[in-house]
PDB file of C-alpha atoms in Angstrom:
ATOM      1  CA  UNK A   1      75.171  29.301-135.188  1.00 44.00           C
ATOM      2  CA  UNK A   2      77.400  29.163-137.847  1.00 49.00           C
ATOM      3  CA  UNK A   3      77.530  26.081-140.278  1.00 48.00           C
ATOM      4  CA  UNK A   4      81.349  24.785-140.021  1.00 48.00           C
ATOM      5  CA  UNK A   5      83.479  24.976-143.103  1.00 48.00           C
ATOM      6  CA  UNK A   6      82.707  20.617-142.882  1.00 46.00           C
ATOM      7  CA  UNK A   7      79.052  20.701-143.300  1.00 49.00           C
ATOM      8  CA  UNK A   8      79.353  23.314-146.203  1.00 52.00           C
ATOM      9  CA  UNK A   9      81.310  21.499-148.599  1.00 67.00           C
ATOM     10  CA  UNK A  10      79.181  20.267-151.722  1.00 78.00           C
ATOM     11  CA  UNK A  11      78.497  16.440-150.239  1.00 83.00           C
ATOM     12  CA  UNK A  12      77.082  14.199-152.435  1.00 86.00           C
ATOM     13  CA  UNK A  13      76.275  10.292-152.270  1.00 90.00           C
ATOM     14  CA  UNK A  14      77.421   7.621-154.706  1.00 88.00           C
ATOM     15  CA  UNK A  15      77.538   4.207-155.527  1.00 90.00           C
ATOM     16  CA  UNK A  16      81.295   3.270-156.619  1.00 86.00           C
ATOM     17  CA  UNK A  17      81.378   0.068-158.182  1.00 86.00           C
ATOM     18  CA  UNK A  18      84.244  -2.175-156.566  1.00 87.00           C
ATOM     19  CA  UNK A  19      84.474  -4.683-159.495  1.00 84.00           C
ATOM     20  CA  UNK A  20      82.984  -5.463-162.664  1.00 75.00           C
ATOM     21  CA  UNK A  21      82.583  -3.908-165.834  1.00 68.00           C
ATOM     22  CA  UNK A  22      82.350  -0.535-164.462  1.00 69.00           C
ATOM     23  CA  UNK A  23      85.427  -0.784-161.769  1.00 71.00           C
ATOM     24  CA  UNK A  24      85.598   2.926-159.933  1.00 71.00           C
ATOM     25  CA  UNK A  25      82.585   4.257-161.436  1.00 71.00           C
ATOM     26  CA  UNK A  26      80.467   6.758-159.048  1.00 76.00           C
ATOM     27  CA  UNK A  27      77.391   6.592-159.972  1.00 82.00           C
ATOM     28  CA  UNK A  28      75.206   9.403-158.456  1.00 84.00           C
ATOM     29  CA  UNK A  29      72.198   9.267-156.063  1.00 89.00           C
ATOM     30  CA  UNK A  30      70.389  12.222-157.713  1.00 81.00           C
ATOM     31  CA  UNK A  31      67.172  10.909-157.991  1.00 87.00           C
ATOM     32  CA  UNK A  32      64.428  10.302-154.488  1.00 92.00           C
ATOM     33  CA  UNK A  33      64.640   6.445-155.700  1.00 94.00           C
ATOM     34  CA  UNK A  34      67.174   4.977-157.481  1.00 93.00           C
ATOM     35  CA  UNK A  35      66.122   0.979-158.944  1.00 95.00           C
ATOM     36  CA  UNK A  36      69.598  -1.355-159.184  1.00 95.00           C
ATOM     37  CA  UNK A  37      68.962  -4.584-161.391  1.00 93.00           C
ATOM     38  CA  UNK A  38      69.593  -6.290-164.579  1.00 89.00           C
ATOM     39  CA  UNK A  39      66.605  -4.748-166.429  1.00 86.00           C
ATOM     40  CA  UNK A  40      67.414  -1.920-169.223  1.00 72.00           C
ATOM     41  CA  UNK A  41      65.045   0.177-167.306  1.00 81.00           C
ATOM     42  CA  UNK A  42      66.707   0.196-163.891  1.00 88.00           C
ATOM     43  CA  UNK A  43      68.785   3.074-163.300  1.00 86.00           C
ATOM     44  CA  UNK A  44      72.033   1.238-162.068  1.00 87.00           C
ATOM     45  CA  UNK A  45      71.855  -1.066-164.154  1.00 85.00           C
ATOM     46  CA  UNK A  46      74.019  -4.393-163.297  1.00 88.00           C
ATOM     47  CA  UNK A  47      75.111  -6.418-166.059  1.00 81.00           C
ATOM     48  CA  UNK A  48      74.911  -9.880-163.751  1.00 86.00           C
ATOM     49  CA  UNK A  49      73.101 -12.899-164.512  1.00 88.00           C
ATOM     50  CA  UNK A  50      72.606 -13.464-160.493  1.00 91.00           C
ATOM     51  CA  UNK A  51      71.157 -10.094-160.416  1.00 94.00           C
ATOM     52  CA  UNK A  52      67.032  -9.834-160.383  1.00 95.00           C
ATOM     53  CA  UNK A  53      65.483  -7.374-163.084  1.00 92.00           C
ATOM     54  CA  UNK A  54      64.223  -5.226-160.625  1.00 95.00           C
ATOM     55  CA  UNK A  55      67.126  -6.275-157.749  1.00 97.00           C
ATOM     56  CA  UNK A  56      66.986  -3.700-154.892  1.00 96.00           C
ATOM     57  CA  UNK A  57      66.074   0.319-154.623  1.00 96.00           C
ATOM     58  CA  UNK A  58      67.990   2.924-152.631  1.00 96.00           C
ATOM     59  CA  UNK A  59      65.418   5.982-151.420  1.00 95.00           C
ATOM     60  CA  UNK A  60      66.221   9.173-150.158  1.00 93.00           C
ATOM     61  CA  UNK A  61      64.320   9.603-146.512  1.00 92.00           C
ATOM     62  CA  UNK A  62      64.716  13.724-145.550  1.00 88.00           C
ATOM     63  CA  UNK A  63      64.847  13.990-141.837  1.00 80.00           C
ATOM     64  CA  UNK A  64      63.417  17.983-141.888  1.00 76.00           C
ATOM     65  CA  UNK A  65      64.142  18.853-138.466  1.00 73.00           C
ATOM     66  CA  UNK A  66      67.652  17.738-138.664  1.00 72.00           C
ATOM     67  CA  UNK A  67      68.432  18.831-141.871  1.00 78.00           C
ATOM     68  CA  UNK A  68      69.520  15.865-142.729  1.00 84.00           C
ATOM     69  CA  UNK A  69      69.066  12.962-145.186  1.00 90.00           C
ATOM     70  CA  UNK A  70      68.641   8.983-144.874  1.00 93.00           C
ATOM     71  CA  UNK A  71      69.387   6.594-147.867  1.00 95.00           C
ATOM     72  CA  UNK A  72      68.220   3.517-147.428  1.00 96.00           C
ATOM     73  CA  UNK A  73      68.181   0.171-149.111  1.00 97.00           C
ATOM     74  CA  UNK A  74      65.655  -2.036-149.715  1.00 97.00           C
ATOM     75  CA  UNK A  75      65.860  -5.558-151.200  1.00 97.00           C
ATOM     76  CA  UNK A  76      62.882  -5.764-153.803  1.00 97.00           C
ATOM     77  CA  UNK A  77      62.124  -9.577-152.939  1.00 96.00           C
ATOM     78  CA  UNK A  78      65.730 -10.261-155.689  1.00 96.00           C
ATOM     79  CA  UNK A  79      66.635 -14.437-155.782  1.00 94.00           C
ATOM     80  CA  UNK A  80      69.963 -13.465-154.608  1.00 95.00           C
ATOM     81  CA  UNK A  81      69.396 -11.555-151.611  1.00 96.00           C
ATOM     82  CA  UNK A  82      70.675  -8.016-151.121  1.00 96.00           C
ATOM     83  CA  UNK A  83      74.014  -7.779-148.626  1.00 97.00           C
ATOM     84  CA  UNK A  84      75.613  -4.887-146.862  1.00 96.00           C
ATOM     85  CA  UNK A  85      78.850  -5.269-144.988  1.00 96.00           C
ATOM     86  CA  UNK A  86      78.478  -9.463-146.008  1.00 95.00           C
ATOM     87  CA  UNK A  87      74.584  -9.701-144.137  1.00 96.00           C
ATOM     88  CA  UNK A  88      71.157 -10.206-145.886  1.00 96.00           C
ATOM     89  CA  UNK A  89      68.953  -7.017-145.457  1.00 96.00           C
ATOM     90  CA  UNK A  90      65.647  -6.830-146.382  1.00 97.00           C
ATOM     91  CA  UNK A  91      65.782  -2.457-145.357  1.00 96.00           C
ATOM     92  CA  UNK A  92      69.027  -1.025-144.157  1.00 96.00           C
ATOM     93  CA  UNK A  93      69.923   2.978-143.676  1.00 95.00           C
ATOM     94  CA  UNK A  94      73.394   2.932-145.439  1.00 96.00           C
ATOM     95  CA  UNK A  95      76.024   4.274-143.415  1.00 94.00           C
ATOM     96  CA  UNK A  96      79.276   5.999-145.457  1.00 92.00           C
ATOM     97  CA  UNK A  97      81.690   3.643-146.717  1.00 92.00           C
ATOM     98  CA  UNK A  98      78.835   0.214-146.495  1.00 95.00           C
ATOM     99  CA  UNK A  99      79.916  -2.044-148.706  1.00 95.00           C
ATOM    100  CA  UNK A 100      76.784  -3.651-151.009  1.00 96.00           C
ATOM    101  CA  UNK A 101      76.901  -6.955-152.461  1.00 96.00           C
ATOM    102  CA  UNK A 102      74.140  -7.645-155.381  1.00 95.00           C
ATOM    103  CA  UNK A 103      75.189 -10.725-157.300  1.00 94.00           C
ATOM    104  CA  UNK A 104      79.077 -10.991-158.145  1.00 92.00           C
ATOM    105  CA  UNK A 105      79.119  -7.221-158.005  1.00 93.00           C
ATOM    106  CA  UNK A 106      80.125  -4.830-154.965  1.00 93.00           C
ATOM    107  CA  UNK A 107      79.413  -1.535-154.432  1.00 94.00           C
ATOM    108  CA  UNK A 108      80.747   1.247-151.972  1.00 92.00           C
ATOM    109  CA  UNK A 109      77.844   3.848-150.632  1.00 95.00           C
ATOM    110  CA  UNK A 110      79.557   7.021-149.844  1.00 90.00           C
ATOM    111  CA  UNK A 111      79.235  10.813-148.991  1.00 87.00           C
ATOM    112  CA  UNK A 112      81.703  12.626-151.619  1.00 83.00           C
ATOM    113  CA  UNK A 113      82.421  15.910-151.624  1.00 77.00           C
ATOM    114  CA  UNK A 114      83.865  17.718-155.144  1.00 74.00           C
ATOM    115  CA  UNK A 115      87.430  16.634-154.496  1.00 72.00           C
ATOM    116  CA  UNK A 116      86.413  13.501-153.685  1.00 69.00           C
ATOM    117  CA  UNK A 117      84.660  13.007-156.755  1.00 65.00           C
ATOM    118  CA  UNK A 118      87.405  14.163-159.410  1.00 66.00           C
ATOM    119  CA  UNK A 119      89.450  12.033-157.554  1.00 63.00           C
ATOM    120  CA  UNK A 120      87.490   9.077-158.627  1.00 60.00           C
ATOM    121  CA  UNK A 121      87.622  10.753-162.218  1.00 64.00           C
ATOM    122  CA  UNK A 122      90.909  10.743-162.720  1.00 61.00           C
ATOM    123  CA  UNK A 123      90.599   6.950-161.027  1.00 61.00           C
ATOM    124  CA  UNK A 124      88.582   5.992-163.318  1.00 58.00           C
ATOM    125  CA  UNK A 125      90.202   7.595-166.341  1.00 60.00           C
ATOM    126  CA  UNK A 126      93.605   5.799-165.171  1.00 56.00           C
ATOM    127  CA  UNK A 127      91.791   2.548-165.308  1.00 55.00           C
ATOM    128  CA  UNK A 128      89.394   3.049-168.718  1.00 62.00           C
ATOM    129  CA  UNK A 129      91.903   4.137-171.096  1.00 68.00           C
ATOM    130  CA  UNK A 130      95.789   3.017-172.689  1.00 80.00           C
ATOM    131  CA  UNK A 131      98.043   5.006-170.837  1.00 76.00           C
ATOM    132  CA  UNK A 132     100.314   5.459-173.971  1.00 85.00           C
ATOM    133  CA  UNK A 133      97.164   6.690-176.492  1.00 88.00           C
ATOM    134  CA  UNK A 134      94.833   8.079-174.338  1.00 83.00           C
ATOM    135  CA  UNK A 135      92.387   5.879-175.903  1.00 89.00           C
ATOM    136  CA  UNK A 136      90.622   3.089-174.162  1.00 85.00           C
ATOM    137  CA  UNK A 137      91.497  -0.107-173.019  1.00 84.00           C
ATOM    138  CA  UNK A 138      90.648  -3.578-174.083  1.00 83.00           C
ATOM    139  CA  UNK A 139      88.326  -3.783-170.927  1.00 78.00           C
ATOM    140  CA  UNK A 140      86.292  -0.853-171.228  1.00 80.00           C
ATOM    141  CA  UNK A 141      85.599  -0.810-175.042  1.00 87.00           C
ATOM    142  CA  UNK A 142      83.976  -4.709-174.622  1.00 85.00           C
ATOM    143  CA  UNK A 143      82.352  -2.970-171.761  1.00 80.00           C
ATOM    144  CA  UNK A 144      81.065   0.184-174.152  1.00 83.00           C
ATOM    145  CA  UNK A 145      80.704  -2.606-177.147  1.00 90.00           C
ATOM    146  CA  UNK A 146      78.137  -4.328-175.500  1.00 86.00           C
ATOM    147  CA  UNK A 147      76.352  -1.562-173.886  1.00 83.00           C
ATOM    148  CA  UNK A 148      76.115   0.118-177.613  1.00 88.00           C
ATOM    149  CA  UNK A 149      75.310  -3.771-179.119  1.00 90.00           C
ATOM    150  CA  UNK A 150      72.251  -3.498-176.499  1.00 86.00           C
ATOM    151  CA  UNK A 151      70.867   0.385-177.625  1.00 86.00           C
ATOM    152  CA  UNK A 152      71.608  -0.673-181.202  1.00 90.00           C
ATOM    153  CA  UNK A 153      69.313  -3.747-181.020  1.00 89.00           C
ATOM    154  CA  UNK A 154      66.821  -1.963-178.784  1.00 86.00           C
ATOM    155  CA  UNK A 155      66.499   0.788-181.962  1.00 88.00           C
ATOM    156  CA  UNK A 156      67.096  -1.441-184.601  1.00 92.00           C
ATOM    157  CA  UNK A 157      70.020   0.501-185.476  1.00 92.00           C
ATOM    158  CA  UNK A 158      73.689  -0.383-187.344  1.00 94.00           C
ATOM    159  CA  UNK A 159      76.919  -0.133-186.172  1.00 94.00           C
ATOM    160  CA  UNK A 160      80.713  -1.110-187.770  1.00 96.00           C
ATOM    161  CA  UNK A 161      83.479  -2.670-186.005  1.00 96.00           C
ATOM    162  CA  UNK A 162      86.714  -1.818-186.771  1.00 97.00           C
ATOM    163  CA  UNK A 163      89.836  -4.079-185.961  1.00 96.00           C
ATOM    164  CA  UNK A 164      93.128  -2.483-186.709  1.00 97.00           C
ATOM    165  CA  UNK A 165      97.408  -3.552-187.108  1.00 96.00           C
ATOM    166  CA  UNK A 166      99.842  -2.010-187.731  1.00 97.00           C
ATOM    167  CA  UNK A 167     101.820  -3.342-190.426  1.00 97.00           C
ATOM    168  CA  UNK A 168     105.405  -4.172-190.093  1.00 95.00           C
ATOM    169  CA  UNK A 169     105.686  -2.624-186.562  1.00 95.00           C
ATOM    170  CA  UNK A 170     108.484  -4.527-185.235  1.00 93.00           C
ATOM    171  CA  UNK A 171     111.064  -2.598-187.998  1.00 94.00           C
ATOM    172  CA  UNK A 172     110.186   0.517-186.269  1.00 94.00           C
ATOM    173  CA  UNK A 173     111.229  -0.828-183.104  1.00 92.00           C
ATOM    174  CA  UNK A 174     113.979  -2.775-184.531  1.00 93.00           C
ATOM    175  CA  UNK A 175     115.282   0.352-187.197  1.00 92.00           C
ATOM    176  CA  UNK A 176     114.774   3.576-184.689  1.00 91.00           C
ATOM    177  CA  UNK A 177     114.572   1.773-180.898  1.00 91.00           C
ATOM    178  CA  UNK A 178     111.644   1.529-178.324  1.00 90.00           C
ATOM    179  CA  UNK A 179     111.523   5.440-177.745  1.00 91.00           C
ATOM    180  CA  UNK A 180     110.243   5.776-181.090  1.00 93.00           C
ATOM    181  CA  UNK A 181     108.155   2.747-181.377  1.00 93.00           C
ATOM    182  CA  UNK A 182     106.283   4.289-178.359  1.00 92.00           C
ATOM    183  CA  UNK A 183     105.969   7.649-179.483  1.00 93.00           C
ATOM    184  CA  UNK A 184     104.667   6.145-183.429  1.00 95.00           C
ATOM    185  CA  UNK A 185     102.262   4.388-180.983  1.00 94.00           C
ATOM    186  CA  UNK A 186     100.666   7.143-179.791  1.00 93.00           C
ATOM    187  CA  UNK A 187     100.464   9.203-182.731  1.00 95.00           C
ATOM    188  CA  UNK A 188      98.550   6.402-184.397  1.00 95.00           C
ATOM    189  CA  UNK A 189      96.475   6.936-181.628  1.00 93.00           C
ATOM    190  CA  UNK A 190      96.172  10.394-182.099  1.00 93.00           C
ATOM    191  CA  UNK A 191      95.882  10.009-185.457  1.00 95.00           C
ATOM    192  CA  UNK A 192      92.502   7.854-185.183  1.00 94.00           C
ATOM    193  CA  UNK A 193      91.000   9.707-183.020  1.00 92.00           C
ATOM    194  CA  UNK A 194      91.064  12.649-185.626  1.00 93.00           C
ATOM    195  CA  UNK A 195      89.358  10.238-187.626  1.00 94.00           C
ATOM    196  CA  UNK A 196      86.550   9.632-185.884  1.00 92.00           C
ATOM    197  CA  UNK A 197      83.179  11.162-185.284  1.00 88.00           C
ATOM    198  CA  UNK A 198      82.463  12.352-182.289  1.00 81.00           C
ATOM    199  CA  UNK A 199      80.571   9.458-180.470  1.00 83.00           C
ATOM    200  CA  UNK A 200      82.372   6.945-182.082  1.00 90.00           C
ATOM    201  CA  UNK A 201      84.863   4.450-179.896  1.00 89.00           C
ATOM    202  CA  UNK A 202      88.476   3.459-180.563  1.00 92.00           C
ATOM    203  CA  UNK A 203      90.588   1.230-177.818  1.00 91.00           C
ATOM    204  CA  UNK A 204      94.243  -0.134-178.026  1.00 92.00           C
ATOM    205  CA  UNK A 205      93.813  -3.656-177.548  1.00 86.00           C
ATOM    206  CA  UNK A 206      97.424  -3.809-176.674  1.00 79.00           C
ATOM    207  CA  UNK A 207     100.999  -4.338-178.926  1.00 87.00           C
ATOM    208  CA  UNK A 208     100.149  -2.424-182.302  1.00 94.00           C
ATOM    209  CA  UNK A 209      96.682  -3.549-181.936  1.00 95.00           C
ATOM    210  CA  UNK A 210      93.668  -0.963-182.101  1.00 96.00           C
ATOM    211  CA  UNK A 211      90.205  -1.340-182.604  1.00 95.00           C
ATOM    212  CA  UNK A 212      87.374   0.991-182.754  1.00 95.00           C
ATOM    213  CA  UNK A 213      82.888   1.315-183.659  1.00 92.00           C
ATOM    214  CA  UNK A 214      81.728   3.288-185.146  1.00 93.00           C
ATOM    215  CA  UNK A 215      78.252   4.728-184.052  1.00 90.00           C
ATOM    216  CA  UNK A 216      74.905   4.676-186.514  1.00 90.00           C
ATOM    217  CA  UNK A 217      77.082   3.812-188.988  1.00 91.00           C
ATOM    218  CA  UNK A 218      75.764   1.776-192.537  1.00 91.00           C
ATOM    219  CA  UNK A 219      78.869  -0.556-194.245  1.00 91.00           C
ATOM    220  CA  UNK A 220      79.768   2.595-196.658  1.00 92.00           C
ATOM    221  CA  UNK A 221      80.255   4.631-193.920  1.00 92.00           C
ATOM    222  CA  UNK A 222      82.500   2.302-192.099  1.00 93.00           C
ATOM    223  CA  UNK A 223      84.403   1.880-194.955  1.00 94.00           C
ATOM    224  CA  UNK A 224      84.856   5.119-195.502  1.00 94.00           C
ATOM    225  CA  UNK A 225      85.893   5.987-192.239  1.00 95.00           C
ATOM    226  CA  UNK A 226      88.182   3.165-192.072  1.00 96.00           C
ATOM    227  CA  UNK A 227      89.791   4.516-195.592  1.00 96.00           C
ATOM    228  CA  UNK A 228      89.895   7.855-193.809  1.00 96.00           C
ATOM    229  CA  UNK A 229      91.693   6.326-191.042  1.00 96.00           C
ATOM    230  CA  UNK A 230      94.469   3.793-193.549  1.00 97.00           C
ATOM    231  CA  UNK A 231      95.209   6.957-195.477  1.00 96.00           C
ATOM    232  CA  UNK A 232      95.665   9.438-192.232  1.00 96.00           C
ATOM    233  CA  UNK A 233      97.949   6.871-191.285  1.00 97.00           C
ATOM    234  CA  UNK A 234      99.718   6.620-195.005  1.00 96.00           C
ATOM    235  CA  UNK A 235     100.208   9.995-195.013  1.00 96.00           C
ATOM    236  CA  UNK A 236     101.596  10.867-191.368  1.00 96.00           C
ATOM    237  CA  UNK A 237     105.045  11.493-190.886  1.00 95.00           C
ATOM    238  CA  UNK A 238     105.967   9.851-187.602  1.00 95.00           C
ATOM    239  CA  UNK A 239     108.538  11.012-184.943  1.00 93.00           C
ATOM    240  CA  UNK A 240     112.234   9.395-184.856  1.00 93.00           C
ATOM    241  CA  UNK A 241     113.310  10.111-180.681  1.00 89.00           C
ATOM    242  CA  UNK A 242     117.165  10.770-180.987  1.00 81.00           C
ATOM    243  CA  UNK A 243     119.104  10.722-177.623  1.00 74.00           C
ATOM    244  CA  UNK A 244     115.163  11.856-176.536  1.00 65.00           C
ATOM    245  CA  UNK A 245     114.307  14.388-179.050  1.00 68.00           C
ATOM    246  CA  UNK A 246     112.478  13.867-182.496  1.00 65.00           C
ATOM    247  CA  UNK A 247     115.216  14.646-185.451  1.00 72.00           C
ATOM    248  CA  UNK A 248     113.758  12.754-188.392  1.00 89.00           C
ATOM    249  CA  UNK A 249     110.565  10.988-189.509  1.00 92.00           C
ATOM    250  CA  UNK A 250     109.767   7.627-190.458  1.00 95.00           C
ATOM    251  CA  UNK A 251     106.423   6.385-192.275  1.00 96.00           C
ATOM    252  CA  UNK A 252     104.126   3.307-191.801  1.00 96.00           C
ATOM    253  CA  UNK A 253     100.811   1.891-192.583  1.00 97.00           C
ATOM    254  CA  UNK A 254      97.990  -0.083-191.063  1.00 97.00           C
ATOM    255  CA  UNK A 255      95.609  -2.593-192.136  1.00 97.00           C
ATOM    256  CA  UNK A 256      92.040  -2.426-190.865  1.00 97.00           C
ATOM    257  CA  UNK A 257      89.298  -5.246-191.167  1.00 96.00           C
ATOM    258  CA  UNK A 258      85.439  -3.984-190.882  1.00 96.00           C
ATOM    259  CA  UNK A 259      82.235  -5.459-189.261  1.00 96.00           C
ATOM    260  CA  UNK A 260      78.743  -5.021-189.555  1.00 95.00           C
ATOM    261  CA  UNK A 261      76.297  -4.867-186.839  1.00 95.00           C
ATOM    262  CA  UNK A 262      73.558  -5.958-187.178  1.00 94.00           C
ATOM    263  CA  UNK A 263      74.226  -7.761-190.687  1.00 93.00           C
ATOM    264  CA  UNK A 264      77.348  -9.573-189.998  1.00 94.00           C
ATOM    265  CA  UNK A 265      76.089 -10.380-186.031  1.00 93.00           C
ATOM    266  CA  UNK A 266      74.224  -9.302-183.184  1.00 92.00           C
ATOM    267  CA  UNK A 267      77.228 -11.060-180.900  1.00 92.00           C
ATOM    268  CA  UNK A 268      79.286  -8.884-179.647  1.00 90.00           C
ATOM    269  CA  UNK A 269      82.020 -11.112-179.547  1.00 90.00           C
ATOM    270  CA  UNK A 270      81.796 -12.367-182.354  1.00 93.00           C
ATOM    271  CA  UNK A 271      81.668  -9.456-184.561  1.00 94.00           C
ATOM    272  CA  UNK A 272      85.132  -8.467-182.850  1.00 93.00           C
ATOM    273  CA  UNK A 273      86.007 -12.161-184.640  1.00 93.00           C
ATOM    274  CA  UNK A 274      84.573 -11.305-187.944  1.00 95.00           C
ATOM    275  CA  UNK A 275      86.259  -7.504-187.715  1.00 95.00           C
ATOM    276  CA  UNK A 276      89.319  -9.666-187.068  1.00 94.00           C
ATOM    277  CA  UNK A 277      88.744 -12.119-190.351  1.00 94.00           C
ATOM    278  CA  UNK A 278      88.361  -9.281-192.269  1.00 95.00           C
ATOM    279  CA  UNK A 279      91.968  -7.608-190.965  1.00 95.00           C
ATOM    280  CA  UNK A 280      93.547 -10.991-191.733  1.00 94.00           C
ATOM    281  CA  UNK A 281      92.527 -11.409-194.987  1.00 94.00           C
ATOM    282  CA  UNK A 282      93.631  -7.462-195.450  1.00 95.00           C
ATOM    283  CA  UNK A 283      97.328  -8.654-194.608  1.00 95.00           C
ATOM    284  CA  UNK A 284      97.124 -11.610-197.096  1.00 94.00           C
ATOM    285  CA  UNK A 285      96.392  -9.122-199.476  1.00 93.00           C
ATOM    286  CA  UNK A 286      99.309  -7.000-199.055  1.00 95.00           C
ATOM    287  CA  UNK A 287      98.519  -4.613-196.657  1.00 96.00           C
ATOM    288  CA  UNK A 288      97.934  -1.004-195.964  1.00 97.00           C
ATOM    289  CA  UNK A 289      94.260  -1.790-197.181  1.00 96.00           C
ATOM    290  CA  UNK A 290      90.971  -2.234-195.714  1.00 96.00           C
ATOM    291  CA  UNK A 291      89.078  -5.574-196.393  1.00 95.00           C
ATOM    292  CA  UNK A 292      85.265  -6.272-195.236  1.00 95.00           C
ATOM    293  CA  UNK A 293      84.064  -8.979-193.494  1.00 94.00           C
ATOM    294  CA  UNK A 294      81.160  -9.245-195.876  1.00 87.00           C
ATOM    295  CA  UNK A 295      82.849  -9.694-198.737  1.00 77.00           C
ATOM    296  CA  UNK A 296      85.088 -13.205-197.626  1.00 70.00           C
ATOM    297  CA  UNK A 297      84.263 -16.132-198.897  1.00 56.00           C
ATOM    298  CA  UNK A 298      84.176 -19.403-197.086  1.00 45.00           C
ATOM    299  CA  UNK A 299      87.309 -20.743-198.275  1.00 43.00           C
ATOM    300  CA  UNK A 300      89.329 -16.692-197.158  1.00 49.00           C
ATOM    301  CA  UNK A 301      86.979 -17.073-193.921  1.00 45.00           C
ATOM    302  CA  UNK A 302      89.570 -20.477-193.136  1.00 48.00           C
ATOM    303  CA  UNK A 303      92.415 -18.978-194.165  1.00 51.00           C
ATOM    304  CA  UNK A 304      92.341 -16.317-191.586  1.00 47.00           C
ATOM    305  CA  UNK A 305      92.242 -18.972-188.871  1.00 44.00           C
ATOM    306  CA  UNK A 306      95.808 -19.172-188.652  1.00 43.00           C
ATOM    307  CA  UNK A 307      98.175 -16.765-186.510  1.00 48.00           C
ATOM    308  CA  UNK A 308      98.053 -13.249-188.340  1.00 46.00           C
ATOM    309  CA  UNK A 309     101.157 -12.137-189.837  1.00 43.00           C
ATOM    310  CA  UNK A 310     102.999  -9.000-188.647  1.00 45.00           C
TER     311      UNK A 310
END
């Protein structure tokens, strides 16, 4: 008997995060055994103190007679337990749509076809990226930064964090209107992207504030990259929108602060704060410039505590 169209579709099992940093991310179950847990070496790492280092496993068990495969979830003697649809389990055959709770994280087991997989990719992109600039959202940036800090610490590598703020951006909206303001932010996002290397990450933090981290970058490389961004934006001709169309151009500048892992800090959040302190110092020194956290003395750092100037 010929197989139905449904049977011939490219169906693949996956776990989809319903909350947390990996919200909407589909994790394909491509191995015979997949380990879930908090340890760095697990196949699906869940960064949650309520999750054991090796918390649970999912094993593909083939039934050759019926040409089917069962996916069996097994709790690996975890401290807080593994739950399927709210019920604590030791071992359970997963059904399409089952919700798995591990620590504070909820994952859904799904059998996805190619259309489903593309749908989840698009949803993930909408959730993880700023819709105006196409850069990462601040939430996704922090998630990526934490992962990079873990990798860099493990492999004894450096990287740099940049905090960036557009100078006098309010005057753009006041002078040319909000359509031009939005177009300017979009074009600034493009300038930042084009100035970075493949593998570096950039984000819009909201408003006119941006951030980036540079992989395998020593302090000098971070300063060069920051200066490249600053110079690119200073030289760029930004569009002025009149009646929905660009009819003229305007110019704007950006100030940038740089902090370095691990020299300034090994803590990702603290690195952001340090780069932000350097950014504020760049504002104080006249804007349209790059400042480095290690160049700040104690008195200068104290001056960064008030709200930052526009």
